[in-house]
Coordinates of N, CA, C and O and ligand atoms in Angstrom, one line a residue:
M1 N -41.1 20.7 -57.8 CA -41.4 19.3 -58.1 C -41.5 18.5 -56.7 O -40.7 18.8 -55.8
A2 N -42.3 17.5 -56.6 CA -42.4 16.7 -55.4 C -41.0 16.1 -55.0 O -40.3 15.6 -55.9
G3 N -40.7 16.3 -53.8 CA -39.4 15.7 -53.3 C -38.2 16.6 -53.4 O -37.2 16.4 -52.8
E4 N -38.3 17.6 -54.3 CA -37.2 18.6 -54.5 C -37.3 19.7 -53.5 O -38.5 20.1 -53.2
P5 N -36.2 20.2 -53.0 CA -36.2 21.3 -52.0 C -36.9 22.6 -52.7 O -36.7 22.8 -53.8
Q6 N -37.7 23.3 -51.9 CA -38.4 24.5 -52.4 C -37.8 25.7 -51.8 O -37.7 25.8 -50.6
A7 N -37.3 26.6 -52.7 CA -36.5 27.8 -52.2 C -37.3 28.6 -51.1 O -36.7 29.2 -50.3
D8 N -38.6 28.6 -51.3 CA -39.3 29.6 -50.5 C -40.1 28.8 -49.4 O -41.0 29.3 -48.8
C9 N -39.6 27.5 -49.0 CA -40.3 26.8 -48.1 C -39.7 26.9 -46.7 O -38.5 26.4 -46.6
L10 N -40.4 27.3 -45.7 CA -39.8 27.4 -44.4 C -39.3 26.1 -43.8 O -38.2 26.1 -43.2
F11 N -40.1 25.0 -44.0 CA -39.6 23.8 -43.4 C -38.5 23.1 -44.2 O -37.6 22.5 -43.5
C12 N -38.3 23.4 -45.5 CA -37.1 23.0 -46.2 C -35.9 23.7 -45.6 O -34.8 23.1 -45.4
K13 N -36.1 25.0 -45.2 CA -35.0 25.7 -44.5 C -34.7 25.2 -43.1 O -33.5 25.4 -42.7
I14 N -35.7 24.7 -42.4 CA -35.4 24.1 -41.1 C -34.6 22.8 -41.3 O -33.6 22.5 -40.6
V15 N -34.8 22.1 -42.4 CA -34.1 20.9 -42.6 C -32.6 21.2 -42.8 O -31.7 20.5 -42.3
T16 N -32.3 22.3 -43.6 CA -31.0 22.7 -43.9 C -30.3 23.5 -42.8 O -29.2 23.9 -42.9
R17 N -31.1 23.9 -41.8 CA -30.7 24.7 -40.6 C -30.5 26.2 -41.1 O -29.9 27.0 -40.3
E18 N -31.0 26.5 -42.3 CA -31.0 28.0 -42.6 C -31.9 28.8 -41.7 O -31.7 30.0 -41.4
V19 N -32.9 28.1 -41.2 CA -33.8 28.7 -40.2 C -33.7 27.8 -39.0 O -33.8 26.6 -39.0
P20 N -33.4 28.4 -37.8 CA -33.2 27.6 -36.5 C -34.5 27.1 -36.1 O -35.6 27.6 -36.3
A21 N -34.4 25.9 -35.4 CA -35.6 25.3 -34.7 C -35.1 24.5 -33.6 O -33.9 24.1 -33.5
D22 N -36.0 24.3 -32.6 CA -35.7 23.5 -31.4 C -35.9 22.0 -31.8 O -37.0 21.4 -31.6
V23 N -34.9 21.4 -32.4 CA -35.0 20.0 -32.9 C -34.9 19.0 -31.7 O -34.0 19.1 -30.9
V24 N -35.9 18.2 -31.7 CA -35.9 17.1 -30.6 C -35.4 15.8 -31.1 O -35.0 14.9 -30.3
R25 N -35.6 15.5 -32.4 CA -35.1 14.2 -33.0 C -34.8 14.4 -34.4 O -35.4 15.3 -35.1
E26 N -33.9 13.6 -34.9 CA -33.6 13.7 -36.3 C -33.2 12.3 -36.8 O -32.5 11.6 -36.0
T27 N -33.6 11.9 -37.9 CA -33.2 10.6 -38.5 C -32.7 10.9 -40.0 O -32.6 12.1 -40.4
E28 N -32.3 9.9 -40.7 CA -31.8 10.1 -42.0 C -32.9 10.8 -42.9 O -32.6 11.5 -43.8
T29 N -34.2 10.5 -42.6 CA -35.2 11.0 -43.5 C -36.2 12.0 -42.9 O -37.0 12.5 -43.6
T30 N -36.1 12.2 -41.5 CA -37.1 13.1 -40.9 C -36.4 14.0 -39.9 O -35.3 13.8 -39.4
V31 N -37.1 15.1 -39.6 CA -36.7 16.0 -38.5 C -37.9 16.3 -37.6 O -39.1 16.4 -38.2
A32 N -37.8 16.3 -36.3 CA -38.9 16.6 -35.4 C -38.4 17.8 -34.6 O -37.3 17.8 -34.0
F33 N -39.3 18.9 -34.5 CA -38.9 20.1 -33.7 C -40.2 20.7 -33.1 O -41.3 20.4 -33.5
R34 N -40.0 21.5 -32.1 CA -41.1 22.0 -31.3 C -41.7 23.1 -32.1 O -41.0 24.0 -32.7
D35 N -43.1 23.1 -32.1 CA -43.8 24.2 -32.8 C -43.6 25.5 -32.1 O -43.5 25.6 -30.9
I36 N -43.4 26.5 -32.9 CA -43.0 27.9 -32.4 C -44.3 28.5 -31.7 O -44.1 29.4 -30.9
N37 N -45.4 28.0 -32.0 CA -46.6 28.6 -31.4 C -47.5 27.4 -30.8 O -48.5 27.0 -31.4
P38 N -47.0 26.8 -29.7 CA -47.6 25.6 -29.3 C -49.1 25.7 -28.9 O -49.5 26.6 -28.2
Q39 N -49.8 24.6 -29.3 CA -51.3 24.6 -29.0 C -51.6 23.6 -27.8 O -52.7 23.4 -27.5
A40 N -50.5 23.1 -27.2 CA -50.7 22.1 -26.1 C -49.3 22.2 -25.4 O -48.3 22.7 -25.9
P41 N -49.3 21.7 -24.1 CA -48.0 21.7 -23.4 C -46.8 21.0 -24.2 O -45.7 21.5 -24.1
I42 N -47.2 20.0 -24.9 CA -46.2 19.4 -25.8 C -46.8 19.5 -27.2 O -47.9 19.1 -27.5
H43 N -46.0 20.1 -28.1 CA -46.5 20.3 -29.5 C -45.2 20.2 -30.4 O -44.4 21.1 -30.5
V44 N -45.0 19.1 -31.0 CA -43.9 18.8 -31.9 C -44.4 18.6 -33.3 O -45.4 17.9 -33.5
L45 N -43.6 19.0 -34.2 CA -43.9 18.8 -35.7 C -42.8 17.8 -36.2 O -41.7 17.9 -35.9
V46 N -43.3 16.8 -36.9 CA -42.4 15.8 -37.5 C -42.6 16.0 -39.1 O -43.7 16.0 -39.6
I47 N -41.4 16.2 -39.7 CA -41.5 16.5 -41.2 C -40.5 15.5 -41.9 O -39.5 15.1 -41.3
P48 N -40.9 15.1 -43.1 CA -39.9 14.4 -44.0 C -38.9 15.4 -44.4 O -39.2 16.7 -44.6
K49 N -37.6 15.1 -44.6 CA -36.6 16.0 -45.1 C -36.9 16.5 -46.5 O -36.5 17.6 -46.8
V50 N -37.5 15.7 -47.3 CA -37.8 16.1 -48.7 C -39.2 16.8 -48.7 O -40.0 16.5 -47.8
H51 N -39.4 17.6 -49.7 CA -40.6 18.4 -49.7 C -41.8 17.7 -50.5 O -41.6 17.3 -51.6
Y52 N -42.8 17.6 -49.8 CA -44.2 17.3 -50.4 C -45.2 18.3 -49.8 O -45.0 18.7 -48.7
P53 N -46.2 18.7 -50.6 CA -47.0 19.8 -50.1 C -47.9 19.4 -49.0 O -48.4 20.3 -48.2
H54 N -48.2 18.1 -48.8 CA -49.1 17.6 -47.7 C -48.9 16.1 -47.6 O -48.3 15.4 -48.4
A55 N -49.5 15.6 -46.5 CA -49.3 14.2 -46.1 C -49.7 13.2 -47.2 O -49.0 12.2 -47.4
A56 N -50.8 13.5 -47.8 CA -51.3 12.5 -48.8 C -50.4 12.4 -50.0 O -50.2 11.4 -50.6
A57 N -49.9 13.6 -50.4 CA -48.9 13.6 -51.6 C -47.7 12.8 -51.2 O -47.1 12.1 -52.0
L58 N -47.2 13.0 -49.9 CA -46.1 12.2 -49.5 C -46.4 10.7 -49.5 O -45.5 10.0 -50.0
A59 N -47.5 10.3 -49.0 CA -47.8 8.9 -48.9 C -48.0 8.3 -50.3 O -47.5 7.2 -50.5
A60 N -48.5 9.0 -51.2 CA -48.7 8.5 -52.6 C -47.4 8.3 -53.2 O -47.2 7.4 -54.0
A61 N -46.4 9.3 -53.0 CA -45.1 9.2 -53.7 C -44.1 8.3 -53.0 O -43.4 7.6 -53.7
E62 N -44.1 8.4 -51.7 CA -43.1 7.6 -51.0 C -43.7 7.1 -49.7 O -43.5 7.6 -48.6
P63 N -44.4 5.9 -49.8 CA -45.2 5.4 -48.7 C -44.2 5.0 -47.5 O -44.6 5.2 -46.4
Q64 N -43.0 4.6 -47.8 CA -42.0 4.3 -46.7 C -41.7 5.5 -46.0 O -41.6 5.5 -44.7
L65 N -41.5 6.6 -46.6 CA -41.2 7.9 -46.0 C -42.4 8.4 -45.1 O -42.2 8.9 -44.0
A66 N -43.6 8.1 -45.6 CA -44.8 8.5 -44.8 C -44.8 7.6 -43.5 O -45.1 8.1 -42.4
A67 N -44.4 6.4 -43.6 CA -44.3 5.5 -42.5 C -43.2 6.0 -41.5 O -43.4 5.9 -40.3
D68 N -42.1 6.5 -42.1 CA -41.1 7.1 -41.2 C -41.6 8.2 -40.4 O -41.3 8.3 -39.2
V69 N -42.4 9.1 -41.0 CA -43.0 10.2 -40.3 C -43.9 9.7 -39.1 O -43.8 10.2 -38.0
L70 N -44.7 8.7 -39.4 CA -45.6 8.2 -38.4 C -44.9 7.5 -37.3 O -45.2 7.7 -36.1
R71 N -43.8 6.8 -37.6 CA -43.0 6.1 -36.6 C -42.3 7.1 -35.7 O -42.3 7.0 -34.5
E72 N -41.8 8.1 -36.3 CA -41.1 9.2 -35.6 C -42.1 9.9 -34.6 O -41.7 10.3 -33.5
A73 N -43.3 10.1 -35.1 CA -44.3 10.7 -34.2 C -44.5 9.9 -32.9 O -44.5 10.4 -31.8
G74 N -44.5 8.6 -33.1 CA -44.6 7.7 -32.0 C -43.4 7.8 -31.1 O -43.5 7.7 -29.8
E75 N -42.2 7.9 -31.7 CA -41.0 8.0 -30.9 C -41.0 9.3 -30.1 O -40.5 9.3 -28.9
V76 N -41.5 10.4 -30.7 CA -41.5 11.7 -30.0 C -42.5 11.5 -28.8 O -42.2 11.9 -27.7
A77 N -43.6 10.9 -29.0 CA -44.6 10.7 -27.9 C -44.0 9.9 -26.8 O -44.1 10.2 -25.6
A78 N -43.2 8.9 -27.2 CA -42.5 8.0 -26.2 C -41.5 8.8 -25.4 O -41.5 8.7 -24.2
E79 N -40.7 9.6 -26.1 CA -39.7 10.4 -25.4 C -40.3 11.4 -24.5 O -39.7 11.7 -23.5
E80 N -41.4 11.9 -24.9 CA -42.1 12.9 -24.1 C -43.0 12.3 -23.0 O -43.7 13.0 -22.4
K81 N -43.0 11.0 -23.0 CA -43.8 10.2 -22.0 C -45.3 10.5 -22.1 O -46.0 10.6 -21.1
M82 N -45.7 10.6 -23.3 CA -47.2 10.8 -23.5 C -47.8 9.5 -23.8 O -47.5 8.8 -24.8
E83 N -48.7 9.0 -22.9 CA -49.5 7.8 -23.2 C -50.6 8.1 -24.2 O -50.9 7.3 -25.1
S84 N -51.2 9.3 -24.1 CA -52.2 9.7 -25.0 C -51.7 11.0 -25.7 O -51.0 11.9 -25.1
Y85 N -52.0 11.1 -27.0 CA -51.6 12.3 -27.8 C -52.4 12.3 -29.0 O -53.1 11.4 -29.4
R86 N -52.4 13.4 -29.7 CA -53.1 13.6 -30.9 C -52.1 13.9 -32.0 O -51.2 14.7 -31.9
M87 N -52.3 13.2 -33.2 CA -51.5 13.4 -34.4 C -52.5 14.1 -35.4 O -53.5 13.5 -35.6
V88 N -52.0 15.2 -35.9 CA -52.9 15.9 -36.9 C -52.1 16.3 -38.1 O -50.9 16.7 -38.1
F89 N -52.8 16.1 -39.3 CA -52.3 16.6 -40.6 C -53.3 17.5 -41.2 O -54.2 17.1 -41.8
N90 N -53.1 18.8 -41.0 CA -53.9 19.8 -41.6 C -53.6 19.8 -43.1 O -52.4 19.8 -43.5
T91 N -54.7 19.7 -43.9 CA -54.4 19.6 -45.4 C -55.3 20.6 -46.1 O -56.5 20.5 -46.0
G92 N -54.7 21.7 -46.7 CA -55.4 22.8 -47.3 C -55.7 23.9 -46.3 O -55.9 23.7 -45.1
S93 N -55.7 25.1 -46.9 CA -55.9 26.3 -46.0 C -57.2 26.3 -45.3 O -57.2 26.7 -44.1
G94 N -58.2 25.7 -45.9 CA -59.5 25.7 -45.1 C -59.5 24.8 -43.9 O -60.3 24.9 -43.0
A95 N -58.5 23.9 -43.8 CA -58.3 23.0 -42.6 C -57.3 23.6 -41.7 O -56.9 22.9 -40.7
G96 N -56.7 24.8 -42.0 CA -55.7 25.4 -41.2 C -54.3 25.1 -41.6 O -53.4 25.5 -40.8
Q97 N -54.1 24.6 -42.8 CA -52.7 24.4 -43.2 C -52.1 25.7 -43.6 O -52.7 26.5 -44.4
T98 N -50.9 26.0 -43.0 CA -50.2 27.3 -43.3 C -48.9 27.1 -43.9 O -48.3 28.0 -44.5
V99 N -48.3 26.0 -43.6 CA -46.9 25.6 -44.2 C -47.2 24.4 -45.1 O -47.6 23.3 -44.7
F100 N -46.8 24.7 -46.4 CA -47.2 23.6 -47.4 C -46.0 22.7 -47.7 O -45.6 22.5 -48.9
H101 N -45.4 22.1 -46.6 CA -44.5 21.0 -46.5 C -45.1 20.1 -45.5 O -45.3 20.4 -44.4
A102 N -45.3 18.8 -46.0 CA -46.0 17.8 -45.2 C -45.4 17.8 -43.8 O -44.2 17.8 -43.6
H103 N -46.3 17.8 -42.8 CA -45.9 17.7 -41.4 C -47.0 17.1 -40.5 O -48.2 17.3 -40.7
A104 N -46.5 16.3 -39.5 CA -47.5 15.8 -38.6 C -47.3 16.6 -37.3 O -46.2 16.9 -36.9
H105 N -48.4 17.1 -36.8 CA -48.5 17.7 -35.5 C -48.6 16.6 -34.4 O -49.5 15.8 -34.6
V106 N -47.8 16.6 -33.4 CA -48.0 15.7 -32.3 C -48.2 16.6 -31.1 O -47.3 17.3 -30.6
L107 N -49.4 16.4 -30.5 CA -49.9 17.3 -29.5 C -50.2 16.4 -28.2 O -50.9 15.4 -28.4
G108 N -49.9 16.9 -27.1 CA -50.2 16.2 -25.9 C -49.9 17.0 -24.6 O -49.5 18.2 -24.7
G109 N -50.0 16.3 -23.5 CA -49.7 17.0 -22.2 C -50.9 17.6 -21.6 O -50.8 18.3 -20.6
R110 N -52.1 17.5 -22.3 CA -53.3 17.9 -21.7 C -54.4 17.1 -22.3 O -54.2 16.3 -23.3
G111 N -55.6 17.1 -21.7 CA -56.8 16.4 -22.3 C -57.1 17.1 -23.7 O -56.9 18.2 -23.9
M112 N -57.7 16.2 -24.5 CA -58.1 16.7 -25.9 C -59.6 16.5 -26.0 O -60.2 15.5 -25.6
Q113 N -60.2 17.5 -26.7 CA -61.6 17.5 -26.9 C -61.9 16.8 -28.3 O -61.1 16.8 -29.2
W114 N -63.2 16.3 -28.4 CA -63.6 15.7 -29.8 C -65.0 16.1 -29.9 O -65.8 16.0 -29.0
P115 N -65.5 16.6 -31.1 CA -64.7 16.8 -32.3 C -63.7 18.1 -32.2 O -64.0 19.0 -31.4
P116 N -62.7 18.0 -33.0 CA -61.8 19.2 -33.0 C -62.5 20.4 -33.7 O -63.4 20.2 -34.4
G117 N -62.0 21.6 -33.5 CA -62.6 22.8 -34.1 C -62.4 22.9 -35.5 O -61.5 22.2 -36.1
Ligands
LIG1 P1 -50.1 24.0 -40.2 O1 -50.8 25.3 -39.8 O2 -50.8 22.8 -40.0 O3 -49.6 24.2 -41.7 O4 -48.8 24.0 -39.2 C1 -47.7 24.8 -39.4 C2 -47.2 25.0 -38.0 O5 -45.9 25.4 -38.1 C3 -47.9 25.9 -37.1 O6 -48.4 25.3 -35.9 C4 -46.9 27.0 -36.8 O7 -47.0 27.4 -35.4 C5 -45.6 26.2 -37.0 N1 -44.4 27.1 -37.3 C6 -44.4 28.1 -38.1 N2 -43.1 28.6 -38.2 C7 -42.4 27.9 -37.4 C8 -41.0 27.8 -37.0 N3 -40.1 28.7 -37.5 N4 -40.6 26.9 -36.1 C9 -41.4 26.0 -35.6 N5 -42.7 25.9 -35.9 C10 -43.2 26.8 -36.8
LIG2 ZN1 -40.4 22.2 -48.0

């Protein structure tokens, strides 16, 4: 169910520290940690502590929590001293989503191309 911990969800396990992660920030409602397979010199994931399958489901159910994720992405960028960065929400396997717990990718530390692949 939306918002409930999912036993088989990797990011729910990162929230509870069952799975270790390189956590850079944590708030009451969010966790930010470095991506294990970085696609840029700086690549941090920001997740809500509660489980939603993707960003739109999160925003529909808990708009304040979606705002928390966006704000934390900005805080990560500021801490990492990124003036420019890219925030990405892959949604659906066709768009490259592999972990079905809502997360923002925060990427920077290099130039970014547009359009993305
Ligand atoms: P997505 O493909 O948009 O669902 O993003 C999932 C991201 O999670 C990928 O960029 C993975 O590299 C990353 N990832 C997978 N397992 C871990 C982990 N244990 N710790 C940190 N990042 C992870
Ligand atoms: Zn989860």
